[in-house]
Structures are given as structure tokens and as C-alpha cells.
Amino acid sequence: MRIVLLGPPGAGKGTQAVRIAEHFACGDVATGDIFRANVAEGTPLGRAAQEYMDRGDLVPDDLVIAMVMERLSVPDCGSGFVLDGFPRTVAQAEALDHRLAGLDTPLDAALHFEITEEELFRRLAGRSAELHRSDDSEQTIRHRLEVFAIKTRPLVDYYARRGLLVLVDAIGKVDEVTKRILNDLAAKST
Ligand code: AMP
């Protein structure tokens, strides 16, 4: 299975990505986690990404695309992958398509996590208190939601046009949402 997860910050992509990757025994690639690890280690990539992340802006496409293309070459992605947080722009989606077309391994599905803004703020406020993420302050959350609406939401149409879009109701218990996703994916592949 080769899947991308779309949806605003706080929609539960990270939690579900781990479960989906486990289910299909494939790679779980979370770009935000990779950036945070690089920031913590003080690598050149981390230093380049940090100011964008702290503001709640997207890291420039060239940096993200190079990082993800390298990550997809790691053997755990040979049997497939769940991309959590990538692509976030049309340019990133095109780079991914190009890479996968070259390998003759197209995407199977793009899941869009649908959730109300009210529920998002409730979840992100909880995550901010728990994880102390510098980009989970209320003002930065608002900005990240705007960035999502402008830069990432167009990918919903992009994947719908390619027949890959699966809409996921992301409200509910974690187990229920996982079950919905696995059912939807099974229905899509039959
Ligand atoms: P996340 O944990 O997925 O919410 O990502 C945290 C931050 O990492 C984002 O707000 C961006 O600054 C950066 N980031 C993660 N993935 C991407 C991406 N695909 N494109 C650009 N920036 C990204």
C-alpha cells in the first residue's frame, strides 16, 4: 500500500499513520517528526527548517522534497509507505507523482481527514499542554490552519481528479477511526 494522509494539524494523521503502517507492514514517514528530530540534533536541515516551523509556515519545497525522496529509498518503504504530512503543496504532490511514475509504483489512495475547527482547537490545546510543541500556541495554530487552507487543501481536488481520494470522518475514538480507514481502503481496492 502506498498512501498519503491529508488533513489539518490536529486531525489525528500521526496517530492513524502508525496504525495503518503497522497493519500493512510498510514504512511510516512523518515529515514533521523528521524535521523535529533534525532540529533537536542541530543538523543543517534542522537549522534551515526551524524558523519556518516555529512560525507555523511550511518549510520550502526543495528542502522537503529532497528529504522525502531520500527517505523513500530506505528499504522499509520498499513494501509501501504511509506518508504523514507530505505532500502539503501541489509542487510536492507533483514531485511525488514523478518519482512514483518513474518506479512504476503509483499511489493507492490519498486519505483526507475531515474534522471541525472546534474539535481541532480542543485537540491541539491538549497536545500543546502535553508535548510542549513550540508550534502549538493558539496564534500559531491559527496560522497553521490558514496555511493548510491555502496551500494544502487544493490537494483534495488534485487527488480527487486522479480517483485516489478517500474522505475520512476523523471525529470519534481512535480505534473507530482506524476501523473506518481500513474498511474504506478495503472497499477501494475491491
Ligand atoms: P507536522 O508535525 O506534520 O504538523 O509538521 C510540523 C511542521 O513541520 C509544519 O508546520 C511545517 O513547518 C513542517 N513540515 C512538515 N511537513 C512539511 C511539508 N510536507 N512541507 C513543508 N513543511 C512541512
mmCIF file of C-alpha atoms and ligand atoms in Angstrom:
data_model
loop_
_atom_site.group_PDB
_atom_site.id
_atom_site.type_symbol
_atom_site.label_atom_id
_atom_site.label_comp_id
_atom_site.label_asym_id
_atom_site.label_seq_id
_atom_site.Cartn_x
_atom_site.Cartn_y
_atom_site.Cartn_z
ATOM 1 C CA MET A 1 0.000 0.000 0.000
ATOM 2 C CA ARG A 2 1.218 3.472 -0.877
ATOM 3 C CA ILE A 3 -0.883 6.055 0.884
ATOM 4 C CA VAL A 4 -0.719 9.764 1.639
ATOM 5 C CA LEU A 5 -2.546 11.394 4.536
ATOM 6 C CA LEU A 6 -4.001 14.884 4.133
ATOM 7 C CA GLY A 7 -5.723 16.953 6.751
ATOM 8 C CA PRO A 8 -5.215 19.929 9.044
ATOM 9 C CA PRO A 9 -2.856 19.809 12.030
ATOM 10 C CA GLY A 10 -4.554 18.016 14.917
ATOM 11 C CA ALA A 11 -6.791 15.838 12.722
ATOM 12 C CA GLY A 12 -5.115 12.659 14.018
ATOM 13 C CA LYS A 13 -2.954 11.830 10.991
ATOM 14 C CA GLY A 14 0.089 10.883 13.081
ATOM 15 C CA THR A 15 -1.826 8.513 15.363
ATOM 16 C CA GLN A 16 -3.546 6.801 12.454
ATOM 17 C CA ALA A 17 -0.379 6.679 10.301
ATOM 18 C CA VAL A 18 1.322 4.441 12.864
ATOM 19 C CA ARG A 19 -1.652 2.071 12.917
ATOM 20 C CA ILE A 20 -2.103 1.937 9.146
ATOM 21 C CA ALA A 21 1.636 1.320 8.589
ATOM 22 C CA GLU A 22 1.557 -1.459 11.182
ATOM 23 C CA HIS A 23 -1.478 -3.044 9.530
ATOM 24 C CA PHE A 24 0.135 -3.118 6.080
ATOM 25 C CA ALA A 25 3.683 -3.720 7.428
ATOM 26 C CA CYS A 26 5.031 -0.759 5.486
ATOM 27 C CA GLY A 27 7.063 2.381 6.184
ATOM 28 C CA ASP A 28 5.637 5.272 8.223
ATOM 29 C CA VAL A 29 7.126 8.562 7.064
ATOM 30 C CA ALA A 30 6.144 11.592 9.161
ATOM 31 C CA THR A 31 7.857 14.693 7.798
ATOM 32 C CA GLY A 32 7.113 16.802 10.895
ATOM 33 C CA ASP A 33 8.778 14.149 13.111
ATOM 34 C CA ILE A 34 11.826 14.007 10.839
ATOM 35 C CA PHE A 35 12.137 17.802 10.970
ATOM 36 C CA ARG A 36 11.732 17.879 14.768
ATOM 37 C CA ALA A 37 14.452 15.213 15.144
ATOM 38 C CA ASN A 38 16.760 17.267 12.911
ATOM 39 C CA VAL A 39 16.043 20.422 14.929
ATOM 40 C CA ALA A 40 16.782 18.553 18.182
ATOM 41 C CA GLU A 41 20.071 17.225 16.772
ATOM 42 C CA GLY A 42 21.042 20.639 15.364
ATOM 43 C CA THR A 43 21.695 19.288 11.850
ATOM 44 C CA PRO A 44 21.977 21.709 8.890
ATOM 45 C CA LEU A 45 18.497 20.570 7.758
ATOM 46 C CA GLY A 46 17.123 21.218 11.250
ATOM 47 C CA ARG A 47 18.709 24.672 11.364
ATOM 48 C CA ALA A 48 17.246 25.504 7.952
ATOM 49 C CA ALA A 49 13.756 24.267 8.914
ATOM 50 C CA GLN A 50 13.403 25.614 12.438
ATOM 51 C CA GLU A 51 12.402 29.222 11.757
ATOM 52 C CA TYR A 52 9.636 28.101 9.382
ATOM 53 C CA MET A 53 8.347 25.516 11.832
ATOM 54 C CA ASP A 54 8.334 27.942 14.772
ATOM 55 C CA ARG A 55 6.250 30.410 12.754
ATOM 56 C CA GLY A 56 3.882 27.674 11.620
ATOM 57 C CA ASP A 57 4.943 28.153 7.991
ATOM 58 C CA LEU A 58 5.793 25.412 5.560
ATOM 59 C CA VAL A 59 9.445 24.516 5.103
ATOM 60 C CA PRO A 60 10.446 25.344 1.481
ATOM 61 C CA ASP A 61 9.509 22.690 -1.063
ATOM 62 C CA ASP A 62 13.057 21.941 -2.262
ATOM 63 C CA LEU A 63 14.216 21.011 1.249
ATOM 64 C CA VAL A 64 11.160 18.872 1.990
ATOM 65 C CA ILE A 65 11.143 17.116 -1.381
ATOM 66 C CA ALA A 66 14.846 16.207 -1.175
ATOM 67 C CA MET A 67 14.375 14.854 2.352
ATOM 68 C CA VAL A 68 11.321 12.736 1.474
ATOM 69 C CA MET A 69 12.835 11.328 -1.717
ATOM 70 C CA GLU A 70 15.848 10.167 0.285
ATOM 71 C CA ARG A 71 13.617 8.670 2.978
ATOM 72 C CA LEU A 72 11.568 6.739 0.406
ATOM 73 C CA SER A 73 14.751 4.937 -0.692
ATOM 74 C CA VAL A 74 15.126 3.326 2.744
ATOM 75 C CA PRO A 75 14.219 -0.395 2.491
ATOM 76 C CA ASP A 76 11.245 -0.219 4.888
ATOM 77 C CA CYS A 77 9.397 1.725 2.173
ATOM 78 C CA GLY A 78 10.028 -0.990 -0.421
ATOM 79 C CA SER A 79 6.795 -2.747 0.553
ATOM 80 C CA GLY A 80 4.866 0.522 0.608
ATOM 81 C CA PHE A 81 4.507 3.575 2.836
ATOM 82 C CA VAL A 82 2.179 5.866 4.696
ATOM 83 C CA LEU A 83 3.175 9.494 4.195
ATOM 84 C CA ASP A 84 2.016 11.614 7.119
ATOM 85 C CA GLY A 85 2.328 15.341 6.428
ATOM 86 C CA PHE A 86 3.592 15.076 2.859
ATOM 87 C CA PRO A 87 2.670 16.332 0.322
ATOM 88 C CA ARG A 88 1.475 19.683 1.604
ATOM 89 C CA THR A 89 1.717 21.643 -1.647
ATOM 90 C CA VAL A 90 0.906 20.923 -5.278
ATOM 91 C CA ALA A 91 4.652 21.086 -6.104
ATOM 92 C CA GLN A 92 5.327 18.370 -3.501
ATOM 93 C CA ALA A 93 2.498 16.210 -4.873
ATOM 94 C CA GLU A 94 3.879 16.571 -8.395
ATOM 95 C CA ALA A 95 7.386 15.616 -7.234
ATOM 96 C CA LEU A 96 5.972 12.531 -5.537
ATOM 97 C CA ASP A 97 3.965 11.560 -8.639
ATOM 98 C CA HIS A 98 7.035 11.978 -10.785
ATOM 99 C CA ARG A 99 9.134 9.782 -8.531
ATOM 100 C CA LEU A 100 6.492 7.055 -8.259
ATOM 101 C CA ALA A 101 5.774 7.102 -12.004
ATOM 102 C CA GLY A 102 9.489 6.550 -12.642
ATOM 103 C CA LEU A 103 9.371 3.466 -10.426
ATOM 104 C CA ASP A 104 6.025 2.296 -11.843
ATOM 105 C CA THR A 105 4.644 2.204 -8.278
ATOM 106 C CA PRO A 106 1.698 4.644 -8.225
ATOM 107 C CA LEU A 107 -0.174 5.752 -5.116
ATOM 108 C CA ASP A 108 -3.106 3.615 -3.947
ATOM 109 C CA ALA A 109 -5.013 6.276 -2.012
ATOM 110 C CA ALA A 110 -4.973 9.771 -0.532
ATOM 111 C CA LEU A 111 -6.918 9.921 2.730
ATOM 112 C CA HIS A 112 -8.346 13.282 3.695
ATOM 113 C CA PHE A 113 -9.097 13.610 7.412
ATOM 114 C CA GLU A 114 -12.242 15.694 7.850
ATOM 115 C CA ILE A 115 -12.790 17.432 11.182
ATOM 116 C CA THR A 116 -14.459 20.565 12.546
ATOM 117 C CA GLU A 117 -12.384 23.578 13.578
ATOM 118 C CA GLU A 118 -13.881 23.419 17.065
ATOM 119 C CA GLU A 119 -12.650 19.848 17.566
ATOM 120 C CA LEU A 120 -9.226 20.779 16.185
ATOM 121 C CA PHE A 121 -8.706 23.548 18.718
ATOM 122 C CA ARG A 122 -9.799 21.245 21.535
ATOM 123 C CA ARG A 123 -7.268 18.596 20.467
ATOM 124 C CA LEU A 124 -4.403 20.975 19.736
ATOM 125 C CA ALA A 125 -4.780 22.744 23.079
ATOM 126 C CA GLY A 126 -4.454 19.326 24.753
ATOM 127 C CA ARG A 127 -1.414 18.408 22.655
ATOM 128 C CA SER A 128 0.255 21.731 23.408
ATOM 129 C CA ALA A 129 -0.057 21.119 27.155
ATOM 130 C CA GLU A 130 1.137 17.523 26.845
ATOM 131 C CA LEU A 131 4.011 17.741 24.366
ATOM 132 C CA HIS A 132 5.156 21.378 24.747
ATOM 133 C CA ARG A 133 5.373 21.770 20.995
ATOM 134 C CA SER A 134 6.543 25.299 20.193
ATOM 135 C CA ASP A 135 4.174 25.466 17.208
ATOM 136 C CA ASP A 136 1.011 24.597 19.160
ATOM 137 C CA SER A 137 0.322 28.068 20.670
ATOM 138 C CA GLU A 138 -3.124 29.399 19.781
ATOM 139 C CA GLN A 139 -1.793 32.065 17.423
ATOM 140 C CA THR A 140 0.499 29.625 15.610
ATOM 141 C CA ILE A 141 -2.283 27.062 15.374
ATOM 142 C CA ARG A 142 -4.480 29.661 13.639
ATOM 143 C CA HIS A 143 -1.686 30.435 11.233
ATOM 144 C CA ARG A 144 -1.067 26.733 10.509
ATOM 145 C CA LEU A 145 -4.767 26.278 9.757
ATOM 146 C CA GLU A 146 -4.626 29.213 7.303
ATOM 147 C CA VAL A 147 -1.538 27.738 5.658
ATOM 148 C CA PHE A 148 -3.362 24.416 5.388
ATOM 149 C CA ALA A 149 -6.404 26.058 3.774
ATOM 150 C CA ILE A 150 -4.330 27.958 1.216
ATOM 151 C CA LYS A 151 -1.502 25.594 0.346
ATOM 152 C CA THR A 152 -2.651 22.063 1.201
ATOM 153 C CA ARG A 153 -6.427 21.972 0.728
ATOM 154 C CA PRO A 154 -6.046 22.210 -3.081
ATOM 155 C CA LEU A 155 -4.554 18.706 -2.886
ATOM 156 C CA VAL A 156 -8.020 17.363 -2.068
ATOM 157 C CA ASP A 157 -9.090 18.252 -5.633
ATOM 158 C CA TYR A 158 -5.734 17.174 -7.025
ATOM 159 C CA TYR A 159 -6.216 13.627 -5.716
ATOM 160 C CA ALA A 160 -9.965 13.569 -6.391
ATOM 161 C CA ARG A 161 -9.214 14.205 -10.074
ATOM 162 C CA ARG A 162 -6.890 11.202 -10.047
ATOM 163 C CA GLY A 163 -9.520 8.951 -8.453
ATOM 164 C CA LEU A 164 -7.394 8.456 -5.321
ATOM 165 C CA LEU A 165 -9.306 10.487 -2.738
ATOM 166 C CA VAL A 166 -10.854 8.779 0.293
ATOM 167 C CA LEU A 167 -12.696 11.055 2.743
ATOM 168 C CA VAL A 168 -12.283 10.007 6.373
ATOM 169 C CA ASP A 169 -14.567 11.170 9.168
ATOM 170 C CA ALA A 170 -11.794 11.910 11.701
ATOM 171 C CA ILE A 171 -14.089 12.557 14.682
ATOM 172 C CA GLY A 172 -14.519 9.715 17.137
ATOM 173 C CA LYS A 173 -12.443 7.288 19.157
ATOM 174 C CA VAL A 174 -9.015 6.405 17.771
ATOM 175 C CA ASP A 175 -9.983 2.727 17.266
ATOM 176 C CA GLU A 176 -13.201 3.677 15.465
ATOM 177 C CA VAL A 177 -11.361 5.974 13.068
ATOM 178 C CA THR A 178 -8.767 3.239 12.352
ATOM 179 C CA LYS A 179 -11.550 0.767 11.626
ATOM 180 C CA ARG A 180 -13.244 3.246 9.266
ATOM 181 C CA ILE A 181 -9.990 3.831 7.397
ATOM 182 C CA LEU A 182 -9.194 0.133 6.971
ATOM 183 C CA ASN A 183 -12.751 -0.553 5.795
ATOM 184 C CA ASP A 184 -12.610 2.330 3.316
ATOM 185 C CA LEU A 185 -9.256 1.151 1.960
ATOM 186 C CA ALA A 186 -10.542 -2.413 1.601
ATOM 187 C CA ALA A 187 -13.639 -1.132 -0.231
ATOM 188 C CA LYS A 188 -11.467 0.995 -2.513
ATOM 189 C CA SER A 189 -9.193 -1.874 -3.524
ATOM 190 C CA THR A 190 -12.080 -4.220 -4.473
HETATM 191 P P1 AMP B 1 3.536 18.323 11.425
HETATM 192 O O1 AMP B 1 4.107 17.592 12.592
HETATM 193 O O2 AMP B 1 3.241 17.406 10.253
HETATM 194 O O3 AMP B 1 2.357 19.192 11.763
HETATM 195 O O4 AMP B 1 4.679 19.313 10.885
HETATM 196 C C1 AMP B 1 5.237 20.304 11.712
HETATM 197 C C2 AMP B 1 5.898 21.376 10.872
HETATM 198 O O5 AMP B 1 6.936 20.796 10.051
HETATM 199 C C3 AMP B 1 4.971 22.055 9.872
HETATM 200 O O6 AMP B 1 4.207 23.095 10.457
HETATM 201 C C4 AMP B 1 5.982 22.582 8.847
HETATM 202 O O7 AMP B 1 6.669 23.721 9.329
HETATM 203 C C5 AMP B 1 6.978 21.433 8.781
HETATM 204 N N1 AMP B 1 6.573 20.456 7.754
HETATM 205 C C6 AMP B 1 6.217 19.146 7.943
HETATM 206 N N2 AMP B 1 5.904 18.551 6.776
HETATM 207 C C7 AMP B 1 6.044 19.504 5.820
HETATM 208 C C8 AMP B 1 5.848 19.532 4.411
HETATM 209 N N3 AMP B 1 5.438 18.447 3.735
HETATM 210 N N4 AMP B 1 6.091 20.702 3.749
HETATM 211 C C9 AMP B 1 6.531 21.792 4.386
HETATM 212 N N5 AMP B 1 6.717 21.841 5.725
HETATM 213 C C10 AMP B 1 6.482 20.724 6.437
#
